[in-house]
Tab-separated table of C-alpha atoms and ligand atoms in Angstrom:
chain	number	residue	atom	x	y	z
A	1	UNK	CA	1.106	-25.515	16.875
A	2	UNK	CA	-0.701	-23.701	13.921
A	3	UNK	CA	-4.855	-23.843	13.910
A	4	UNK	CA	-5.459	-26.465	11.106
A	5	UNK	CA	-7.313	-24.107	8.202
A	6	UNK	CA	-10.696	-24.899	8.249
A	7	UNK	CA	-11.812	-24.766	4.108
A	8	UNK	CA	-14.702	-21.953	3.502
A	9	UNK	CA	-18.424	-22.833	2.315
A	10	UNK	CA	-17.573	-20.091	-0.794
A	11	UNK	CA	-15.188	-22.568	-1.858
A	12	UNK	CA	-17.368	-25.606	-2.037
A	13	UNK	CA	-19.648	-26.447	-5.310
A	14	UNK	CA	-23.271	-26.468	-5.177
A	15	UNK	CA	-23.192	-29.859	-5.425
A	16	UNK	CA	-19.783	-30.264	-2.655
A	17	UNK	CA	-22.565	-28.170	0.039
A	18	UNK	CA	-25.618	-30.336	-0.899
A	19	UNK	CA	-23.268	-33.387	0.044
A	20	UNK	CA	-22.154	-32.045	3.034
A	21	UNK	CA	-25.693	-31.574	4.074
A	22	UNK	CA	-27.162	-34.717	2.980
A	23	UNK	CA	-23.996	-36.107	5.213
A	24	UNK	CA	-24.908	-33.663	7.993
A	25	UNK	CA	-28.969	-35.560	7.933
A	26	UNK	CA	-30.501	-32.229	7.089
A	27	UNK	CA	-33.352	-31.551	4.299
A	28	UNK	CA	-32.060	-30.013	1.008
A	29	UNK	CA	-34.082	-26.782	2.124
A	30	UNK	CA	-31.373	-25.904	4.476
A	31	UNK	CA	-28.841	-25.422	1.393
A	32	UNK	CA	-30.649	-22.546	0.168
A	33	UNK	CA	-31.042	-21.008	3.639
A	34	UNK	CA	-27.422	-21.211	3.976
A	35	UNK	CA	-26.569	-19.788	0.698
A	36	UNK	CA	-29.405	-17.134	1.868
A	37	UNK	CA	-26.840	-16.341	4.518
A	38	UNK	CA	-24.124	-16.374	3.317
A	39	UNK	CA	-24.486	-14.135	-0.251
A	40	UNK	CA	-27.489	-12.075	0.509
A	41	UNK	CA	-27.085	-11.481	4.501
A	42	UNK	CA	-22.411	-11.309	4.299
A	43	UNK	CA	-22.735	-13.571	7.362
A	44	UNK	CA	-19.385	-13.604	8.685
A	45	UNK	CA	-20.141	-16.325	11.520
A	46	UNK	CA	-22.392	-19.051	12.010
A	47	UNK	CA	-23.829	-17.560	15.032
A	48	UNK	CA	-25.535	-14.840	12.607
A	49	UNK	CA	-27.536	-17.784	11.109
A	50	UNK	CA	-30.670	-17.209	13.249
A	51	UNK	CA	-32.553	-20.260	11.208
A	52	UNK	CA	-31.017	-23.140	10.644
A	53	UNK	CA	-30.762	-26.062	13.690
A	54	UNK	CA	-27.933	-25.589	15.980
A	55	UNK	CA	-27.101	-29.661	15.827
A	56	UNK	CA	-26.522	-28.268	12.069
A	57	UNK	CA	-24.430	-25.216	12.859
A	58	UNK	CA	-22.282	-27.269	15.370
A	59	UNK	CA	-21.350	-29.936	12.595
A	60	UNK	CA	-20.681	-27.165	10.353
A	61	UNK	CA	-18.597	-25.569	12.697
A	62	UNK	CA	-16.218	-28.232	13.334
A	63	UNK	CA	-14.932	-28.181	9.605
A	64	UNK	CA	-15.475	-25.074	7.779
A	65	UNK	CA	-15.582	-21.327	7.985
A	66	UNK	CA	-17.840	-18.666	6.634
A	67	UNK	CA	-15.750	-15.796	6.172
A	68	UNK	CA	-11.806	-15.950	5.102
A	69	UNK	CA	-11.322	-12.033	5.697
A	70	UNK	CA	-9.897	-10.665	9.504
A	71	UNK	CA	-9.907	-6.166	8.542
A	72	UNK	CA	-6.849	-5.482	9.981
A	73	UNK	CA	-6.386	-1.541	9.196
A	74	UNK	CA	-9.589	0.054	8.016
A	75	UNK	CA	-8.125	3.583	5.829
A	76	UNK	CA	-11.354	5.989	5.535
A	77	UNK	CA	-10.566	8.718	2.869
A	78	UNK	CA	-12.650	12.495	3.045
A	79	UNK	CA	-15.239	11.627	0.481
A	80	UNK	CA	-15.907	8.319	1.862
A	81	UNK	CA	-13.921	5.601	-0.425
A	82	UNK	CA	-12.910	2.966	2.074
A	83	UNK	CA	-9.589	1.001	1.951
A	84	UNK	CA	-9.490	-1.927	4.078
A	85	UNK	CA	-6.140	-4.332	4.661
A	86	UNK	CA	-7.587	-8.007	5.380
A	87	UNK	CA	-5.595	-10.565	7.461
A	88	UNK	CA	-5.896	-14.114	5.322
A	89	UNK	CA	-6.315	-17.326	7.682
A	90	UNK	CA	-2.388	-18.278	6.625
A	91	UNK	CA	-1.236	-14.794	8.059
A	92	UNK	CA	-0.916	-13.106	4.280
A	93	UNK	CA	-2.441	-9.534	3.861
A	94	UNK	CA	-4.942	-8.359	0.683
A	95	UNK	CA	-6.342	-5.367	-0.414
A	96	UNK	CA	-9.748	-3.874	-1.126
A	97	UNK	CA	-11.274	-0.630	-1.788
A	98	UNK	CA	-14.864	0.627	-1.653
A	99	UNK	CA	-15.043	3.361	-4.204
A	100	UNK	CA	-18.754	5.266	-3.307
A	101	UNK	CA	-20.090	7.867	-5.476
A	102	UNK	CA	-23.609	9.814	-5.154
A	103	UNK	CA	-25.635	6.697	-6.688
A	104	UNK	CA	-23.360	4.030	-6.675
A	105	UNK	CA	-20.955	2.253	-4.694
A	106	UNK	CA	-17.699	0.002	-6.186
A	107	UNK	CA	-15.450	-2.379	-4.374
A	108	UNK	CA	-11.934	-2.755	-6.347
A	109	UNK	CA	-10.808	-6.529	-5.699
A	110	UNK	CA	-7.681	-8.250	-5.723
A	111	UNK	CA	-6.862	-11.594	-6.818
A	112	UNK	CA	-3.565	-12.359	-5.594
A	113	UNK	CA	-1.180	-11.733	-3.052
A	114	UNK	CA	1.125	-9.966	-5.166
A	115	UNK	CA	1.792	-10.232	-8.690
A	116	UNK	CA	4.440	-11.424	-11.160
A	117	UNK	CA	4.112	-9.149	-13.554
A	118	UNK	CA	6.187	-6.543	-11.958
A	119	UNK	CA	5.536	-3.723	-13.396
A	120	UNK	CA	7.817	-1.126	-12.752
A	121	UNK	CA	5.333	1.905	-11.571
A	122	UNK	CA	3.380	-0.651	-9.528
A	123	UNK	CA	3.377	-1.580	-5.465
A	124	UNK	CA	1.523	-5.086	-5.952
A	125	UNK	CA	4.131	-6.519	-8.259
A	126	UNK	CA	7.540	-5.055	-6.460
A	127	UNK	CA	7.841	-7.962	-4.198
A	128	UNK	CA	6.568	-10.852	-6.812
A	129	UNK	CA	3.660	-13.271	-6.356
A	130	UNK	CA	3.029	-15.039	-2.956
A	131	UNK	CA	-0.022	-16.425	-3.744
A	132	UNK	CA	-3.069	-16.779	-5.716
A	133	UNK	CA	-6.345	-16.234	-3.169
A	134	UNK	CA	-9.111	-18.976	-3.211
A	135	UNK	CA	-12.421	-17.831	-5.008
A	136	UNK	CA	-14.053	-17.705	-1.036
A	137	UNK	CA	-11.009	-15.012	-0.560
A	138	UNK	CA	-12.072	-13.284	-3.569
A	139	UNK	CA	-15.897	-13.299	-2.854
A	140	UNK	CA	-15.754	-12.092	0.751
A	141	UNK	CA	-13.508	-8.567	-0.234
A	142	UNK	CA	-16.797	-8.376	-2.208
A	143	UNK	CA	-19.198	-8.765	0.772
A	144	UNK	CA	-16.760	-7.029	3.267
A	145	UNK	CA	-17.945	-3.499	1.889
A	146	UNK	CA	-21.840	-4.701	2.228
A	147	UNK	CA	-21.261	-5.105	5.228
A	148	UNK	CA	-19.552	-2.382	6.385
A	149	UNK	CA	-22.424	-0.079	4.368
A	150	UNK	CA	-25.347	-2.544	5.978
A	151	UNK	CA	-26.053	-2.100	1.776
A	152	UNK	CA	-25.614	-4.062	-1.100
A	153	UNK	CA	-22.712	-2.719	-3.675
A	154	UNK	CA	-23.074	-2.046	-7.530
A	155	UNK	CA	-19.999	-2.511	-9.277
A	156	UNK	CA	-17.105	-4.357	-8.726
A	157	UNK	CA	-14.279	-3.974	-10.470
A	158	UNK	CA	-11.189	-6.575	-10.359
A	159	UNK	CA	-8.109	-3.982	-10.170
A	160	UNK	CA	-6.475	-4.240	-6.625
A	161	UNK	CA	-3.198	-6.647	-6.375
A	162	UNK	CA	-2.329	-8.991	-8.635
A	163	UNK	CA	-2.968	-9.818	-12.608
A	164	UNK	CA	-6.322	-11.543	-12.771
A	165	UNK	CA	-5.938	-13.570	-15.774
A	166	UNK	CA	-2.974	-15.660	-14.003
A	167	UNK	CA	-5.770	-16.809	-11.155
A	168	UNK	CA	-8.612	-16.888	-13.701
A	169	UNK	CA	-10.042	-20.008	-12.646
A	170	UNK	CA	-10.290	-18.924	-8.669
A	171	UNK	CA	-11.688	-15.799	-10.171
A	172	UNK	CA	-14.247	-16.754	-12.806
A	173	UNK	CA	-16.016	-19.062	-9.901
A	174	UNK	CA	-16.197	-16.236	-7.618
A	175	UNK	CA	-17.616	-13.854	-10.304
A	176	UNK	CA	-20.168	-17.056	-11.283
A	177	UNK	CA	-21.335	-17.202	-7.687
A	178	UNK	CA	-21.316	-13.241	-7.024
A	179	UNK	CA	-23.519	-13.186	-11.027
A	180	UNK	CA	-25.467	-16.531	-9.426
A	181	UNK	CA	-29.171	-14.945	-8.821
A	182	UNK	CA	-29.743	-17.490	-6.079
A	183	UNK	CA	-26.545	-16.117	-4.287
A	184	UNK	CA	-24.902	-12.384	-4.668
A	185	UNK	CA	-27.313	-11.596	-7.941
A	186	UNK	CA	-24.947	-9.080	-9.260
A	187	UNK	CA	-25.318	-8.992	-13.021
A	188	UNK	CA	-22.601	-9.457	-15.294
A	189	UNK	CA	-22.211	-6.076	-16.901
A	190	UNK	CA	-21.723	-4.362	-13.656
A	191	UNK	CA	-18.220	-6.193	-13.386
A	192	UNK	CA	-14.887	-5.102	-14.659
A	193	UNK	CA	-11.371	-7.372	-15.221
A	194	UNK	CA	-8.306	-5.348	-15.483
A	195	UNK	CA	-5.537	-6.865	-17.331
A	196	UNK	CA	-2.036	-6.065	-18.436
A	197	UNK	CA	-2.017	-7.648	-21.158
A	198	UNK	CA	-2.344	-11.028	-21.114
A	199	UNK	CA	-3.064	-12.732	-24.218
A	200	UNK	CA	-3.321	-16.529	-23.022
A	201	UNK	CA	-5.910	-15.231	-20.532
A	202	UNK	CA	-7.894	-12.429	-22.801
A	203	UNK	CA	-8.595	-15.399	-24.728
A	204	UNK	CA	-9.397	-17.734	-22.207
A	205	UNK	CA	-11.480	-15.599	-21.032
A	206	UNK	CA	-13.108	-14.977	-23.947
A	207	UNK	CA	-14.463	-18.575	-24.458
A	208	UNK	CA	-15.885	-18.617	-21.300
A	209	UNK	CA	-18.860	-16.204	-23.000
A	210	UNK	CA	-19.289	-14.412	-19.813
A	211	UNK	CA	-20.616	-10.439	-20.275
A	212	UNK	CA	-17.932	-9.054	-17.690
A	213	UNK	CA	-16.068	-6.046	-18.770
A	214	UNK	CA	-12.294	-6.272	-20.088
A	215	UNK	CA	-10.001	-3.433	-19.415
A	216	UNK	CA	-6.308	-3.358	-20.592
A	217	UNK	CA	-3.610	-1.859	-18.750
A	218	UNK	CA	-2.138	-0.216	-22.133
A	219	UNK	CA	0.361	2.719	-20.924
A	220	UNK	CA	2.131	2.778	-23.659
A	221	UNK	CA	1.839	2.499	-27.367
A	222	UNK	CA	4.615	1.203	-28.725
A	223	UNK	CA	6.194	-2.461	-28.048
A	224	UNK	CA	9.798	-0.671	-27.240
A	225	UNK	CA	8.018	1.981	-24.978
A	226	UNK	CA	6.025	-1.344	-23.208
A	227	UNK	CA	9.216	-2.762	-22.841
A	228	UNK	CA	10.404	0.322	-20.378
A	229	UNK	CA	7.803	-0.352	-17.480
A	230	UNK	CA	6.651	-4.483	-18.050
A	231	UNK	CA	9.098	-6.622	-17.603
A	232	UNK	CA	9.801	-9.245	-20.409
A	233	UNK	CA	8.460	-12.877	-18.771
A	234	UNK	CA	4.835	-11.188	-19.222
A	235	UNK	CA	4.296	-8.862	-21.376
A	236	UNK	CA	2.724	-9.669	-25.024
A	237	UNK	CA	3.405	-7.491	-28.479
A	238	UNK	CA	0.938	-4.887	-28.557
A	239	UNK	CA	-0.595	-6.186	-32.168
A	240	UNK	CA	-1.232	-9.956	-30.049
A	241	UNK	CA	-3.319	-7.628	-27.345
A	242	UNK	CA	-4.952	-6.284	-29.762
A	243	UNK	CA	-6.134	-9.292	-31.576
A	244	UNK	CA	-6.821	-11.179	-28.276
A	245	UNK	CA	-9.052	-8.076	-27.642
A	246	UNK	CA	-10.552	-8.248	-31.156
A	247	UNK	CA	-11.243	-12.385	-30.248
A	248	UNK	CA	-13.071	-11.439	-26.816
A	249	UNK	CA	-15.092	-8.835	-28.395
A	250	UNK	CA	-16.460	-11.364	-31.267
A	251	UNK	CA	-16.905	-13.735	-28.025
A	252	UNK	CA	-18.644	-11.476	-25.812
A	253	UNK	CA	-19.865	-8.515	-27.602
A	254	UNK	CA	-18.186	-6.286	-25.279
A	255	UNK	CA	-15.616	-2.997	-25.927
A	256	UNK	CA	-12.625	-3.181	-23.911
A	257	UNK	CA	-11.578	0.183	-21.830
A	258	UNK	CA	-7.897	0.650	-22.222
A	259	UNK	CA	-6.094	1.997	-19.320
A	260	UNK	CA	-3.201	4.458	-19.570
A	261	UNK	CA	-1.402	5.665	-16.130
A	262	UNK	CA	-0.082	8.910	-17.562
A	263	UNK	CA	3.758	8.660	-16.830
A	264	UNK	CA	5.623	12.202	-16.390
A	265	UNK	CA	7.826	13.050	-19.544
A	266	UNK	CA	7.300	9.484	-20.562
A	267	UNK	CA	4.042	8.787	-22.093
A	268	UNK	CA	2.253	12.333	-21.944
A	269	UNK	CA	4.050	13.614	-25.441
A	270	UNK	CA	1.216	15.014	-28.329
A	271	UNK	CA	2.579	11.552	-30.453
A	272	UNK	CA	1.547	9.285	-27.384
A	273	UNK	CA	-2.134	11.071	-27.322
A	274	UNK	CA	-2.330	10.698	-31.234
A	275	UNK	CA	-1.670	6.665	-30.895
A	276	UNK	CA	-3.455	5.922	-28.365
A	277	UNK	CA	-6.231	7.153	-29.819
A	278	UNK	CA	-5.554	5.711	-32.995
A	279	UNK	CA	-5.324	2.514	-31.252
A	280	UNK	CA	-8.613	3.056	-29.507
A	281	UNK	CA	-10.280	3.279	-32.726
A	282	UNK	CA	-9.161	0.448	-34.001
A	283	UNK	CA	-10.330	-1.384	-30.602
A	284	UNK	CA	-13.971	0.147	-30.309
A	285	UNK	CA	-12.988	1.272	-26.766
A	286	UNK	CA	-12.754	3.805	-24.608
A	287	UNK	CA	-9.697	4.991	-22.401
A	288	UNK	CA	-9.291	5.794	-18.918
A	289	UNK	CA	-6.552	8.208	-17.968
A	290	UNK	CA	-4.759	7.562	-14.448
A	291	UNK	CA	-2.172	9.962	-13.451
A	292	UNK	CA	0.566	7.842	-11.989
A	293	UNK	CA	0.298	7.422	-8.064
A	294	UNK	CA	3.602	7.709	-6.608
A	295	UNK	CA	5.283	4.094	-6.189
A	296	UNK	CA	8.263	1.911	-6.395
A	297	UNK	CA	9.969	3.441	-9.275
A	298	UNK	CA	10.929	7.067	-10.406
A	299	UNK	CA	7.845	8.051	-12.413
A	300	UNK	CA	5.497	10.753	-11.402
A	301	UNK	CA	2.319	12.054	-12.609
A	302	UNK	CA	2.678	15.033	-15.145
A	303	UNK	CA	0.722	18.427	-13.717
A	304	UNK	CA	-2.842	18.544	-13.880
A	305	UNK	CA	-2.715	21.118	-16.932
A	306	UNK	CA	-0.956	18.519	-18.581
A	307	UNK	CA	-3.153	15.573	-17.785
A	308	UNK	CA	-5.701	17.606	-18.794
A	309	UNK	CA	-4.175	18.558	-22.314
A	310	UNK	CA	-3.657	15.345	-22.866
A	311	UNK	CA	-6.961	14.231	-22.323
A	312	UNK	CA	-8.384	17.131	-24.669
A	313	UNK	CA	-5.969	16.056	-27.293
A	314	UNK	CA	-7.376	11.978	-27.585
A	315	UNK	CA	-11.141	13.637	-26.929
A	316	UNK	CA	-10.408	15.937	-30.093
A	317	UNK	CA	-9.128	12.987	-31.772
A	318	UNK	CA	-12.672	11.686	-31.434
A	319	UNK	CA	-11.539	9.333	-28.443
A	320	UNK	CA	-13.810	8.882	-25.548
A	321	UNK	CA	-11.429	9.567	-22.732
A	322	UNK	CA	-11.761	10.267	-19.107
A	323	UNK	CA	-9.494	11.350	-16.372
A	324	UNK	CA	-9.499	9.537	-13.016
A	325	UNK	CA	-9.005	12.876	-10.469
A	326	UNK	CA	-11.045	12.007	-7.967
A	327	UNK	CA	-9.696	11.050	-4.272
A	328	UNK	CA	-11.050	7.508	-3.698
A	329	UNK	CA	-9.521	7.059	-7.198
A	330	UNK	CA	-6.488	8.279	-6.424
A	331	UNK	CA	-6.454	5.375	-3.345
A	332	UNK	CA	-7.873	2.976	-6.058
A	333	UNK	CA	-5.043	3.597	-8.653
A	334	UNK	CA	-2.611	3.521	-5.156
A	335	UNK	CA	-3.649	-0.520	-4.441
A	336	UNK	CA	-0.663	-2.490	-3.264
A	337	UNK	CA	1.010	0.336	-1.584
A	338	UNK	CA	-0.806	-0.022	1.774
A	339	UNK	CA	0.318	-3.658	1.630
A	340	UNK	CA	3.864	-2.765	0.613
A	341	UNK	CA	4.405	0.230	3.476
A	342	UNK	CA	2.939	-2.388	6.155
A	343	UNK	CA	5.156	-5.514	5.016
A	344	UNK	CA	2.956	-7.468	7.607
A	345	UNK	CA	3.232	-10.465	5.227
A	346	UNK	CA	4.403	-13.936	6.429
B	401	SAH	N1	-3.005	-6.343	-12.668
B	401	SAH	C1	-4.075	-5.736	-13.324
B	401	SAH	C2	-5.092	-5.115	-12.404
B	401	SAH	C3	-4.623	-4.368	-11.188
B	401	SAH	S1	-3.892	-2.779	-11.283
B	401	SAH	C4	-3.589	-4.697	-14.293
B	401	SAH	O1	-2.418	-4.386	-14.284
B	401	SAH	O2	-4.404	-4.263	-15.095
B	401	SAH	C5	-5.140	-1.582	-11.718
B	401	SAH	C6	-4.592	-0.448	-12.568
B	401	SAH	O3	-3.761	0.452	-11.808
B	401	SAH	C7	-3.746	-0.955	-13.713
B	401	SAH	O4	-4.053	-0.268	-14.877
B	401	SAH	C8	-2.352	-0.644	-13.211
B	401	SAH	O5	-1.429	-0.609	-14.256
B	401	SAH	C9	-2.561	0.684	-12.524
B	401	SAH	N2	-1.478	1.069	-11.624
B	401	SAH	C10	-0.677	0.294	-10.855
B	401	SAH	N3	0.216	1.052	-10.181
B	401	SAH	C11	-0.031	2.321	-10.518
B	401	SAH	C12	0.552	3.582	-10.156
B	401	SAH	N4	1.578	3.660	-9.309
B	401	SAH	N5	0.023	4.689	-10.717
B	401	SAH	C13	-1.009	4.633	-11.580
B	401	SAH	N6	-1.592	3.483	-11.955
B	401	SAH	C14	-1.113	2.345	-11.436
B	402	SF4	FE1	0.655	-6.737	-11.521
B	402	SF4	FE2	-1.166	-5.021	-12.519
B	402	SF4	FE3	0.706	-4.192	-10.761
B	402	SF4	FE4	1.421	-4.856	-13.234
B	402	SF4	S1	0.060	-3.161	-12.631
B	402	SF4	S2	2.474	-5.466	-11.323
B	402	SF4	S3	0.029	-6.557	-13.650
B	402	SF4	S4	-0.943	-5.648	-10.351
């Protein structure tokens, strides 16, 4: 017989846990001790929770959990990026990475298990969506690095499995609490969505007036060429993207990044670099090279050289451009695959 679920504190309101206390007889205090443990500690059990009654811990026990995440496979690359595969309570597998640089370290989130985008070049989407994860699912890949660095991260960007905008609701509560200065205090600017594309969500998004950062998954500059790696269900015309983009920067006062995985013999051409910078311009934003990790499909990444050329050829088109080279990128751009070599789902 299968463990009934127990639901996690993350996923409870402010005003669901001050219930539950009030129920459980204990002073109001105690809420902000346990929030005190839970987003500025990473307790993972209630046994860590060193001040708060044990009549209180017991009750809590019996009906909810603290942490959703079991690391099944912890992947440590040379330069010290960290990919961990989590077990979730109903035997489904996620993905994180911890992305650490000289002065700053990044986790890379994902929001579902899966994704029904599909994209052709991708891992995450070759299997379609299982599931959306809870906002306690998406919180704790956030507080599984902290813990496993005994420090707090900077960044998070939300670009592991899945499309965010299609669990936007799970997600915008976990960014509120991991923003929330009386929880993770992480401010707004130092997070990241990813998108393909999404216009429904850009501009959901948008009126929610939150400071996060928007990224597009571009890879292409031409509806026709789109059409080649998204399948139809959801992908949006380019011009819609644009103006959805347009919308969330009048909403939010933030450029958009646009990201471009650099396809071999398919998107690397001197016309590709002139558009996408062209569309760039138009957008305010900057782009973000990726050279395609190897995946489900039959696209590579072009040589380095040619990466490289093409990067010089948007940066003398006045673009601001990087190229993602680096190793713990190279496991960041690879999300999904761990996942999809393991097929340890249920
Ligand atoms: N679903 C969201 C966020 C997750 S993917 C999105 O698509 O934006 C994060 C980035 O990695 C996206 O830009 C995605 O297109 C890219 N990506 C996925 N598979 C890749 C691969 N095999 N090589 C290079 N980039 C890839
Ligand atoms: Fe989904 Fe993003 Fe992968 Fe496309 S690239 S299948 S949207 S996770």
């Amino acid at each position: 017989m299968s463990e009934i679920i127990k639901t996690s504190l993350k996923d409870l309101s402010d005003e669901e846990l001050s219930e539950l206390l009030e129920r459980c007889g204990v002073a109001a205090f105690r809420a902000d001790q346990l929030r005190h443990w839970l987003y500025q500690k990473w307790a993972a059990d209630f046994s860590e929770m060193k001040n708060l009654p044990a009549a209180l811990l017991g009750k809590l026990q019996a009906g909810y959990r603290v942490f959703t995440l079991q690391a099944e496979e912890t992947l440590t690359a040379e330069d010290g990026c960290v990919k961990w595969l989590s077990r979730l309570s109903d035997g489904n597998t996620v993905e994180t990475v911890l992305i650490r640089a000289p002065e700053r370290a990044t986790v890379c989130i994902s929001t579902q298990v899966g994704c029904q985008v599909r994209c052709v070049f991708c891992a995450s989407g070759s299997k379609g969506l299982i599931r959306n994860l809870t906002t306690a699912e998406i919180i704790d890949q956030v507080l599984l690095p902290c813990r496993y660095l005994e420090a707090k991260i900077n960044n998070i960007v939300v670009m592991g499995m899945g499309e965010p905008l299609h669990n936007l609701d799970m997600l915008s509560r976990a960014l509120d609490n991991l923003n929330a200065p009386d929880k993770f205090a992480l401010g707004a600017r130092h997070i990241t969505i990813s998108t393909s594309g999404i216009v429904p969500g850009i501009r959901k998004l948008a009126d929610l007036h939150r400071p996060w950062n928007l990224a597009i998954s571009l890879h292409a500059t031409s509806d026709q060429q789109r059409a080649q790696i998204i399948p139809p269900d959801y992908r949006y015309p380019l011009e819609e993207i644009i103006s959805a983009c347009q919308y969330h920067r009048q909403q939010t006062n933030r450029m958009p990044t646009l990201e471009y995985a650099l396809l071999k013999s398919f998107n690397d051409s001197p016309e590709d670099a002139a558009r996408l910078a062209a569309l760039a311009a138009r957008l305010h934003a900057k782009i973000n090279l990726i050279p395609c990790n190897p995946g489900p499909s039959r696209y590579q990444a072009p040589a380095l050289a040619q990466c490289r050329a093409f990067l010089d050829r948007l940066i003398r088109a006045g673009a601001q451009a990087t190229l993602r080279t680096r190793k713990g990128d190279a496991i960041k751009a690879a999300c999904g695959q761990l996942r999809s070599r393991q097929r340890t789902d249920n």
